[in-house]
């Protein structure tokens, strides 16, 4: 706006505006003893306001332009300023509540000193009448359902007439839209007022700031766990757009961004105290099922287990956790035998989530969750694993052999926090890692011991029994349709001995 013969300028503002001149890379706060500044390419005027406007254009800045002669201005420009506050916030500091923060909301970092908001996969079923878990619908069915979600707060302050001539859009990246659901109830507390506004095919929601309310609270749920092609990070934006004259595109004036991470599925080690024990009642174990546990016992009866007693192979228990909420989640294996329907029918429920992975290539014995263990907390070469490390059984790294289904393994690796380790378990007939290792609590050292089964210790034991005259004792007596080798036959089998030595 400077006239062509202007060479210098003078700038002054109303009391609510702070002014700075940047000249030859030095910043000077105005007003200063220098009245006029050269109108050079390198000169910049910076403006700041730290109080909200009461009316549109209530603060002003006037720039006067001067020619070579000096004296009288050869031109003037007026700038009208309106200060508004638009901010999108989440629980970035992980305190359990949403608050304004100086932390960088556009990045997410791990660890106790990290920052960034956390989302839970809303994979429980708070309404017992519902047919599916809560992350498969686009409705809020109960207040309990809302409590599983994370809050995202949009703050809009300033003269309301500004928002009449501008649009405010809440939007999510296209690549993240199928991973989240966002619900908004206006300023109502009635459940039926909560509408599904973002997620799935809904990428944008136009927010209408109300006269009476400076904060709009949105509820965000995770729909999917981290997996191949999904790091777990989800980004939301709010953008203030200026509505132009007819036929022109709107201009974005300002965007605020907040990043959430979907909390990983975390597996619990068996060194922790049990909260609940699940057992199967079949024809021949009634006495065992009635044994005393120092916690609630849930018995899966015969009609439900259909003679499948291996509940340890069908399901694995873990949990999800955000600062505001934690709940257990059962991981259903692709094994799918008699117990196939038990996790969905009897475990999924209020504050008890469910996740499953299929094995399209066909499930092997190594997809049973007896082949899935987790260590207590460990430190490996200076790197801490406060949640332990997952152990899965696999084949020896050579051609052939059984392996855990890719979908299951990829899922476990994608959770990141328990970095899986593969161990050679395919040497066993069934091939589960829990058949040769187990962690037990201990009062010293790391607080646990790893117990390992040993083929050579077994040979030693059999040799002792043979020398005591029990060489004709047979294995598997009482079972039908299996070979029943004697101790003498086992010890005489050279091929078996060589294989066990190799494994040892």
Coordinates of C-alpha atoms in Angstrom, one line a residue:
X1 CA 0.0 0.0 0.0
X2 CA 3.0 2.3 -0.1
X3 CA 3.0 5.1 -2.7
X4 CA 5.7 4.7 -5.3
X5 CA 7.8 7.6 -4.2
X6 CA 7.8 6.7 -0.5
X7 CA 11.2 5.9 1.1
X8 CA 10.4 5.7 4.9
X9 CA 7.6 4.8 7.2
X10 CA 6.3 5.3 10.7
X11 CA 4.1 2.9 12.5
X12 CA 1.9 3.2 15.6
X13 CA -0.9 1.0 17.1
X14 CA -3.7 1.2 19.7
X15 CA -2.8 0.1 23.3
X16 CA -3.9 -3.6 22.8
X17 CA -1.3 -4.2 20.0
X18 CA 2.4 -4.9 20.6
X19 CA 4.5 -3.8 17.7
X20 CA 8.1 -4.7 16.7
X21 CA 10.2 -3.6 13.8
X22 CA 12.8 -6.1 12.4
X23 CA 15.4 -4.0 10.6
X24 CA 18.7 -5.5 9.4
X25 CA 18.0 -8.7 11.4
X26 CA 17.6 -6.7 14.7
X27 CA 14.3 -6.5 16.4
X28 CA 13.2 -3.3 18.0
X29 CA 10.1 -3.0 20.2
X30 CA 8.0 0.1 19.4
X31 CA 7.6 2.9 20.2
X32 CA 11.4 3.5 20.0
X33 CA 13.5 6.6 19.8
X34 CA 13.7 6.0 16.0
X35 CA 10.6 7.6 14.5
X36 CA 11.0 6.6 10.9
X37 CA 12.3 3.4 9.3
X38 CA 13.7 3.0 5.8
X39 CA 11.2 1.3 3.5
X40 CA 13.6 -1.4 2.5
X41 CA 13.0 -5.0 1.4
X42 CA 14.5 -6.2 4.7
X43 CA 12.2 -4.3 7.0
X44 CA 9.4 -6.1 8.7
X45 CA 6.7 -5.1 11.2
X46 CA 5.5 -7.8 13.6
X47 CA 2.2 -7.5 15.4
X48 CA 1.1 -9.4 18.5
X49 CA -2.1 -9.3 20.6
X50 CA -2.5 -11.2 23.8
X51 CA -6.0 -10.2 24.8
X52 CA -9.2 -11.2 23.0
X53 CA -11.0 -8.5 21.0
X54 CA -14.4 -7.4 22.3
X55 CA -15.6 -6.3 18.9
X56 CA -14.5 -7.0 15.3
X57 CA -11.7 -4.6 14.3
X58 CA -11.4 -3.0 17.7
X59 CA -7.6 -2.7 17.6
X60 CA -5.8 -0.7 14.8
X61 CA -2.4 -0.1 13.4
X62 CA -1.6 3.0 11.3
X63 CA 1.3 3.2 8.9
X64 CA 2.4 6.6 7.6
X65 CA 4.6 6.8 4.5
X66 CA 7.2 9.5 3.8
X67 CA 8.9 10.7 0.7
X68 CA 12.5 12.1 0.3
X69 CA 11.5 15.6 1.5
X70 CA 10.2 14.2 4.9
X71 CA 7.7 16.5 6.5
X72 CA 4.2 15.5 5.6
X73 CA 3.2 11.8 5.0
X74 CA 2.6 11.0 1.3
X75 CA 0.2 8.2 2.2
X76 CA -1.4 6.3 5.0
X77 CA -2.6 2.8 5.6
X78 CA -4.9 1.5 8.4
X79 CA -5.0 -2.1 9.5
X80 CA -8.0 -3.3 11.6
X81 CA -7.2 -6.2 13.9
X82 CA -9.5 -8.7 15.6
X83 CA -8.0 -11.2 18.1
X84 CA -9.8 -14.6 18.4
X85 CA -8.7 -17.8 20.1
X86 CA -9.1 -21.1 18.2
X87 CA -7.5 -24.1 19.7
X88 CA -7.9 -27.9 19.5
X89 CA -6.7 -29.7 22.6
X90 CA -6.5 -33.3 24.0
X91 CA -4.8 -34.8 27.0
X92 CA -1.3 -34.2 25.6
X93 CA 0.4 -34.3 29.0
X94 CA -1.3 -37.6 29.9
X95 CA -2.7 -36.3 33.2
X96 CA -6.2 -37.8 32.7
X97 CA -7.8 -34.5 31.7
X98 CA -7.6 -32.1 28.8
X99 CA -5.7 -28.9 29.4
X100 CA -4.1 -26.2 27.4
X101 CA -0.4 -27.0 26.9
X102 CA 2.9 -25.6 25.5
X103 CA 3.8 -29.1 24.4
X104 CA 4.0 -29.7 20.7
X105 CA 0.6 -31.2 19.9
X106 CA 1.6 -32.2 16.3
X107 CA 4.1 -34.8 17.5
X108 CA 3.9 -37.8 19.8
X109 CA 6.7 -39.3 21.9
X110 CA 7.0 -42.4 24.0
X111 CA 8.0 -42.9 27.6
X112 CA 7.3 -41.4 31.0
X113 CA 8.8 -38.0 29.9
X114 CA 7.0 -38.2 26.5
X115 CA 3.9 -36.3 25.4
X116 CA 0.9 -36.9 23.2
X117 CA -2.7 -38.0 23.7
X118 CA -3.8 -41.6 23.8
X119 CA -6.9 -43.3 22.3
X120 CA -8.3 -46.7 23.2
X121 CA -9.7 -49.1 20.7
X122 CA -13.3 -49.2 21.9
X123 CA -13.5 -53.0 21.6
X124 CA -15.6 -53.8 24.6
X125 CA -19.4 -54.2 24.5
X126 CA -21.0 -51.9 27.1
X127 CA -24.5 -52.7 26.0
X128 CA -25.2 -56.4 26.6
X129 CA -28.1 -56.1 24.1
X130 CA -25.7 -55.1 21.3
X131 CA -24.7 -57.7 18.7
X132 CA -21.2 -56.4 18.1
X133 CA -18.3 -54.6 20.0
X134 CA -18.7 -50.8 20.4
X135 CA -16.0 -50.1 17.8
X136 CA -18.2 -51.6 15.1
X137 CA -21.1 -49.2 15.4
X138 CA -21.6 -45.4 15.0
X139 CA -23.8 -44.8 18.0
X140 CA -23.2 -43.9 21.6
X141 CA -25.3 -46.5 23.5
X142 CA -24.4 -45.6 27.1
X143 CA -22.4 -43.3 29.3
X144 CA -20.1 -46.2 29.9
X145 CA -19.4 -46.2 26.2
X146 CA -18.4 -42.5 26.3
X147 CA -16.0 -43.2 29.2
X148 CA -14.0 -45.5 26.9
X149 CA -13.4 -42.6 24.6
X150 CA -10.9 -39.8 24.8
X151 CA -12.0 -36.2 24.9
X152 CA -10.9 -33.6 22.3
X153 CA -11.8 -30.0 23.1
X154 CA -12.3 -27.2 20.6
X155 CA -12.0 -23.8 22.1
X156 CA -13.4 -20.8 20.2
X157 CA -13.2 -17.3 21.9
X158 CA -13.6 -13.9 20.6
X159 CA -16.4 -11.7 19.0
X160 CA -19.1 -14.1 17.8
X161 CA -19.8 -12.1 14.7
X162 CA -16.4 -13.1 13.3
X163 CA -17.5 -16.7 13.3
X164 CA -20.6 -15.7 11.3
X165 CA -18.4 -14.7 8.3
X166 CA -16.0 -17.5 8.7
X167 CA -16.3 -21.3 8.7
X168 CA -14.7 -23.6 11.3
X169 CA -14.0 -27.1 10.1
X170 CA -12.9 -30.1 12.2
X171 CA -11.3 -32.6 9.8
X172 CA -9.3 -35.9 9.8
X173 CA -6.8 -37.1 7.3
X174 CA -8.2 -39.5 4.7
X175 CA -5.7 -42.2 5.6
X176 CA -6.8 -42.1 9.3
X177 CA -10.6 -41.9 8.8
X178 CA -11.2 -45.7 9.0
X179 CA -9.3 -45.9 12.3
X180 CA -11.4 -43.5 14.4
X181 CA -14.9 -42.4 15.3
X182 CA -15.8 -39.0 16.7
X183 CA -19.0 -38.1 18.5
X184 CA -20.4 -34.8 19.4
X185 CA -23.4 -33.9 21.6
X186 CA -23.4 -30.1 21.4
X187 CA -23.9 -28.8 25.0
X188 CA -26.4 -31.5 25.7
X189 CA -25.8 -34.4 28.2
X190 CA -28.6 -36.5 26.7
X191 CA -27.2 -39.6 25.0
X192 CA -29.6 -39.4 22.1
X193 CA -28.1 -36.0 21.2
X194 CA -24.6 -37.6 20.5
X195 CA -24.1 -37.8 16.8
X196 CA -21.3 -39.5 14.8
X197 CA -19.6 -36.6 13.1
X198 CA -16.2 -37.8 11.9
X199 CA -14.7 -41.1 10.8
X200 CA -15.4 -43.7 8.1
X201 CA -16.7 -41.7 5.1
X202 CA -17.0 -38.5 7.2
X203 CA -13.8 -36.5 6.7
X204 CA -15.1 -33.0 7.7
X205 CA -17.4 -31.6 10.2
X206 CA -18.5 -27.9 10.2
X207 CA -18.6 -26.6 13.8
X208 CA -21.0 -23.9 14.6
X209 CA -19.6 -22.1 17.7
X210 CA -22.6 -21.2 20.0
X211 CA -23.0 -17.9 21.7
X212 CA -23.2 -19.4 25.1
X213 CA -20.3 -21.8 24.9
X214 CA -16.6 -21.4 24.3
X215 CA -15.8 -25.1 24.5
X216 CA -17.0 -27.9 22.3
X217 CA -16.2 -31.4 23.7
X218 CA -15.8 -34.2 21.1
X219 CA -15.4 -37.8 22.1
X220 CA -12.9 -39.9 20.1
X221 CA -12.8 -43.7 19.9
X222 CA -10.2 -45.9 18.3
X223 CA -11.5 -48.5 15.8
X224 CA -8.4 -50.4 15.0
X225 CA -5.2 -51.6 16.7
X226 CA -1.8 -50.7 15.3
X227 CA -1.0 -53.2 12.5
X228 CA 0.7 -53.5 9.2
X229 CA 0.2 -50.2 7.4
X230 CA -1.1 -48.4 10.5
X231 CA 1.5 -47.0 13.0
X232 CA -1.2 -46.2 15.5
X233 CA -0.9 -42.4 15.0
X234 CA -4.0 -40.4 14.1
X235 CA -4.2 -36.7 13.3
X236 CA -7.1 -34.2 13.7
X237 CA -7.2 -30.6 12.5
X238 CA -9.4 -27.6 13.1
X239 CA -9.2 -25.0 10.3
X240 CA -10.7 -21.4 10.3
X241 CA -11.7 -20.5 6.8
X242 CA -12.6 -17.0 5.4
X243 CA -15.8 -17.0 3.4
X244 CA -15.1 -15.1 0.1
X245 CA -17.3 -13.4 -2.4
X246 CA -19.5 -15.7 -4.4
X247 CA -17.8 -18.1 -6.8
X248 CA -14.4 -18.0 -5.1
X249 CA -12.8 -20.6 -2.9
X250 CA -12.6 -20.2 0.8
X251 CA -9.2 -19.2 2.2
X252 CA -7.7 -21.1 5.2
X253 CA -6.5 -18.6 7.8
X254 CA -5.4 -20.8 10.6
X255 CA -5.1 -24.6 11.4
X256 CA -4.5 -26.2 14.7
X257 CA -3.5 -29.9 14.8
X258 CA -3.5 -32.6 17.5
X259 CA -2.1 -36.1 17.3
X260 CA -3.3 -39.2 19.1
X261 CA -1.8 -42.6 19.4
X262 CA -4.0 -45.7 19.6
X263 CA -2.9 -47.6 22.7
X264 CA -1.3 -51.0 21.9
X265 CA -2.7 -54.3 23.1
X266 CA -0.5 -55.3 26.1
X267 CA 0.0 -58.9 27.2
X268 CA 0.4 -59.7 30.9
X269 CA 3.0 -62.1 32.3
X270 CA 2.0 -65.0 34.4
X271 CA 4.2 -63.8 37.2
X272 CA 1.5 -61.2 38.0
X273 CA -1.1 -62.1 40.6
X274 CA -4.2 -63.6 38.9
X275 CA -7.4 -61.5 38.8
X276 CA -9.6 -64.3 37.4
X277 CA -9.0 -67.9 36.3
X278 CA -10.8 -69.4 33.3
X279 CA -11.1 -73.2 33.2
X280 CA -12.9 -75.7 31.1
X281 CA -15.1 -78.4 32.6
X282 CA -15.0 -81.6 30.6
X283 CA -15.9 -85.2 31.3
X284 CA -12.9 -86.2 33.4
X285 CA -11.8 -83.1 35.3
X286 CA -14.6 -82.1 37.7
X287 CA -12.3 -82.5 40.8
X288 CA -9.7 -80.2 39.3
X289 CA -12.2 -77.5 38.3
X290 CA -13.5 -77.3 41.9
X291 CA -9.9 -76.6 43.1
X292 CA -9.5 -73.4 45.2
X293 CA -8.0 -70.4 43.4
X294 CA -7.3 -67.2 45.4
X295 CA -9.4 -65.2 42.9
X296 CA -12.7 -65.7 41.0
X297 CA -12.9 -68.8 38.9
X298 CA -15.0 -68.8 35.7
X299 CA -15.9 -72.3 34.5
X300 CA -16.6 -72.8 30.9
X301 CA -19.0 -75.7 30.9
X302 CA -19.1 -78.6 28.5
X303 CA -21.9 -77.3 26.2
X304 CA -19.8 -74.2 25.6
X305 CA -16.4 -75.8 25.3
X306 CA -17.6 -78.8 23.2
X307 CA -15.0 -81.1 24.7
X308 CA -12.2 -78.6 24.0
X309 CA -10.2 -78.2 27.3
X310 CA -7.3 -76.2 25.8
X311 CA -8.5 -72.7 26.8
X312 CA -4.8 -71.5 27.0
X313 CA -4.5 -72.3 23.3
X314 CA -7.7 -70.5 22.2
X315 CA -7.3 -67.1 24.0
X316 CA -4.6 -64.8 25.4
X317 CA -5.5 -62.1 27.9
X318 CA -4.1 -58.6 27.8
X319 CA -5.3 -55.0 28.3
X320 CA -5.4 -51.5 26.9
X321 CA -4.6 -48.4 28.9
X322 CA -5.0 -44.6 28.5
X323 CA -4.5 -42.1 31.3
X324 CA -8.3 -42.0 31.9
X325 CA -9.2 -45.7 31.5
X326 CA -7.9 -49.2 31.5
X327 CA -9.7 -52.4 30.6
X328 CA -8.8 -56.0 29.8
X329 CA -8.9 -57.3 26.2
X330 CA -9.1 -61.0 25.2
X331 CA -7.1 -61.9 22.0
X332 CA -8.8 -64.7 20.1
X333 CA -6.5 -67.0 18.2
X334 CA -7.1 -68.3 14.7
X335 CA -7.1 -71.9 16.2
X336 CA -10.9 -72.1 16.3
X337 CA -11.7 -75.5 17.7
X338 CA -14.5 -76.3 20.2
X339 CA -13.9 -73.1 22.2
X340 CA -14.2 -70.9 19.0
X341 CA -17.3 -69.0 20.2
X342 CA -16.5 -68.8 23.9
X343 CA -14.5 -65.5 23.8
X344 CA -17.2 -63.6 21.9
X345 CA -20.1 -65.1 23.7
X346 CA -18.8 -65.3 27.3
X347 CA -15.8 -62.9 27.7
X348 CA -16.6 -59.9 25.5
X349 CA -18.8 -57.5 27.6
X350 CA -18.8 -54.2 29.6
X351 CA -15.2 -53.1 30.1
X352 CA -13.9 -56.4 28.6
X353 CA -12.6 -56.0 25.1
X354 CA -12.1 -58.4 22.2
X355 CA -9.7 -58.6 19.3
X356 CA -9.1 -61.4 16.8
X357 CA -6.8 -62.3 13.9
X358 CA -7.5 -64.9 11.2
X359 CA -5.0 -67.2 9.4
X360 CA -6.3 -67.1 5.8
X361 CA -3.5 -69.5 4.8
X362 CA -4.9 -72.1 7.3
X363 CA -4.0 -72.3 11.0
X364 CA -1.1 -74.5 12.2
X365 CA -0.5 -75.7 15.8
X366 CA 1.9 -72.7 16.2
X367 CA -1.1 -70.3 15.9
X368 CA -2.4 -71.7 19.3
X369 CA -1.7 -69.2 22.1
X370 CA 0.2 -71.8 24.2
X371 CA 2.7 -70.6 21.6
X372 CA 2.5 -67.0 22.9
X373 CA 4.2 -66.0 26.2
X374 CA 5.5 -62.8 27.6
X375 CA 8.4 -62.2 29.9
X376 CA 8.3 -60.1 33.1
X377 CA 10.0 -56.6 32.8
X378 CA 13.6 -57.0 31.5
X379 CA 16.5 -54.8 30.4
X380 CA 18.3 -56.1 27.3
X381 CA 21.7 -54.6 26.4
X382 CA 20.8 -51.4 28.2
X383 CA 17.4 -51.1 26.6
X384 CA 14.5 -51.3 29.1
X385 CA 11.3 -53.3 28.4
X386 CA 9.1 -52.2 31.3
X387 CA 6.3 -54.4 30.0
X388 CA 8.5 -57.4 29.2
X389 CA 9.0 -59.0 25.8
X390 CA 6.7 -61.3 23.9
X391 CA 8.0 -64.8 23.1
X392 CA 6.6 -66.8 20.1
X393 CA 7.6 -70.3 19.0
X394 CA 8.8 -70.7 15.4
X395 CA 10.6 -73.0 13.1
X396 CA 14.4 -73.1 12.9
X397 CA 15.5 -70.5 10.3
X398 CA 15.8 -73.0 7.5
X399 CA 13.5 -74.0 4.7
X400 CA 10.2 -75.5 5.7
X401 CA 8.7 -75.9 9.2
X402 CA 5.7 -74.4 10.8
X403 CA 5.4 -70.8 11.7
X404 CA 2.9 -68.6 13.5
X405 CA 0.3 -67.0 11.1
X406 CA 1.6 -63.8 9.5
X407 CA -1.5 -61.8 10.6
X408 CA -0.9 -62.8 14.2
X409 CA 2.8 -62.1 14.1
X410 CA 2.4 -58.8 12.3
X411 CA -0.2 -57.7 14.9
X412 CA 2.1 -58.5 17.8
X413 CA 5.1 -56.7 16.2
X414 CA 3.0 -53.6 15.4
X415 CA 2.1 -53.1 19.1
X416 CA 5.8 -52.2 19.6
X417 CA 6.0 -52.0 23.4
X418 CA 6.7 -55.7 23.9
X419 CA 9.0 -56.3 20.9
X420 CA 8.5 -60.0 20.1
X421 CA 11.3 -62.5 20.1
X422 CA 11.1 -65.7 18.0
X423 CA 12.3 -69.0 19.5
X424 CA 12.8 -72.4 17.9
X425 CA 9.8 -74.5 19.1
X426 CA 9.0 -76.5 16.0
X427 CA 11.2 -79.4 17.3
X428 CA 8.3 -80.4 19.5
X429 CA 5.3 -82.5 18.2
X430 CA 2.8 -79.8 19.2
X431 CA 5.4 -77.1 19.0
X432 CA 4.3 -74.5 21.6
X433 CA 6.8 -72.3 23.4
X434 CA 5.0 -72.9 26.7
X435 CA 5.9 -76.6 26.5
X436 CA 9.5 -75.9 27.3
X437 CA 9.7 -72.5 29.1
X438 CA 7.9 -70.8 31.9
X439 CA 8.5 -67.7 34.1
X440 CA 8.0 -68.0 37.8
X441 CA 8.2 -65.3 40.5
X442 CA 11.4 -65.2 42.7
X443 CA 12.3 -63.1 45.7
X444 CA 15.7 -61.9 44.3
X445 CA 17.7 -60.9 41.2
X446 CA 15.3 -59.7 38.5
X447 CA 12.3 -60.9 40.6
X448 CA 11.8 -64.0 38.4
X449 CA 13.4 -67.2 37.1
X450 CA 13.0 -68.7 33.6
X451 CA 12.4 -72.4 33.9
X452 CA 13.5 -74.5 30.9
X453 CA 12.6 -78.1 30.1
X454 CA 15.6 -80.2 29.2
X455 CA 15.7 -83.3 27.0
X456 CA 19.1 -84.4 28.5
X457 CA 17.7 -84.1 32.0
X458 CA 14.8 -86.4 30.9
X459 CA 17.3 -88.9 29.5
X460 CA 19.1 -88.9 32.8
X461 CA 15.9 -89.6 34.6
X462 CA 14.9 -92.4 32.3
X463 CA 18.4 -94.0 32.7
X464 CA 18.0 -93.9 36.5
X465 CA 14.6 -95.6 36.3
X466 CA 16.0 -98.2 34.0
X467 CA 18.8 -99.0 36.4
X468 CA 16.2 -99.3 39.2
X469 CA 14.5 -102.0 37.2
X470 CA 11.6 -100.0 35.6
X471 CA 12.8 -100.5 32.0
X472 CA 9.5 -102.1 31.0
X473 CA 7.3 -99.2 32.3
X474 CA 5.3 -97.9 29.3
X475 CA 4.4 -94.3 28.5
X476 CA 0.8 -93.1 27.8
X477 CA -0.8 -96.1 29.5
X478 CA -4.6 -95.6 29.6
X479 CA -4.7 -93.6 26.4
X480 CA -6.2 -95.1 23.3
X481 CA -4.8 -95.1 19.7
X482 CA -1.2 -93.9 20.6
X483 CA 2.1 -95.9 20.6
X484 CA 3.1 -96.9 24.2
X485 CA 6.9 -97.2 24.1
X486 CA 8.7 -98.5 27.2
X487 CA 11.7 -96.8 28.9
X488 CA 14.0 -99.5 27.4
X489 CA 12.6 -98.8 23.8
X490 CA 13.0 -95.0 24.2
X491 CA 16.6 -95.4 25.4
X492 CA 17.4 -97.8 22.6
X493 CA 16.1 -95.4 19.9
X494 CA 19.3 -93.8 18.5
X495 CA 17.6 -91.5 16.0
X496 CA 15.4 -90.0 18.8
X497 CA 18.5 -89.6 21.0
X498 CA 20.4 -87.8 18.3
X499 CA 17.5 -85.5 17.6
X500 CA 17.1 -84.6 21.3
X501 CA 20.9 -83.9 21.6
X502 CA 20.7 -81.5 18.7
X503 CA 17.7 -79.8 20.2
X504 CA 19.4 -79.5 23.6

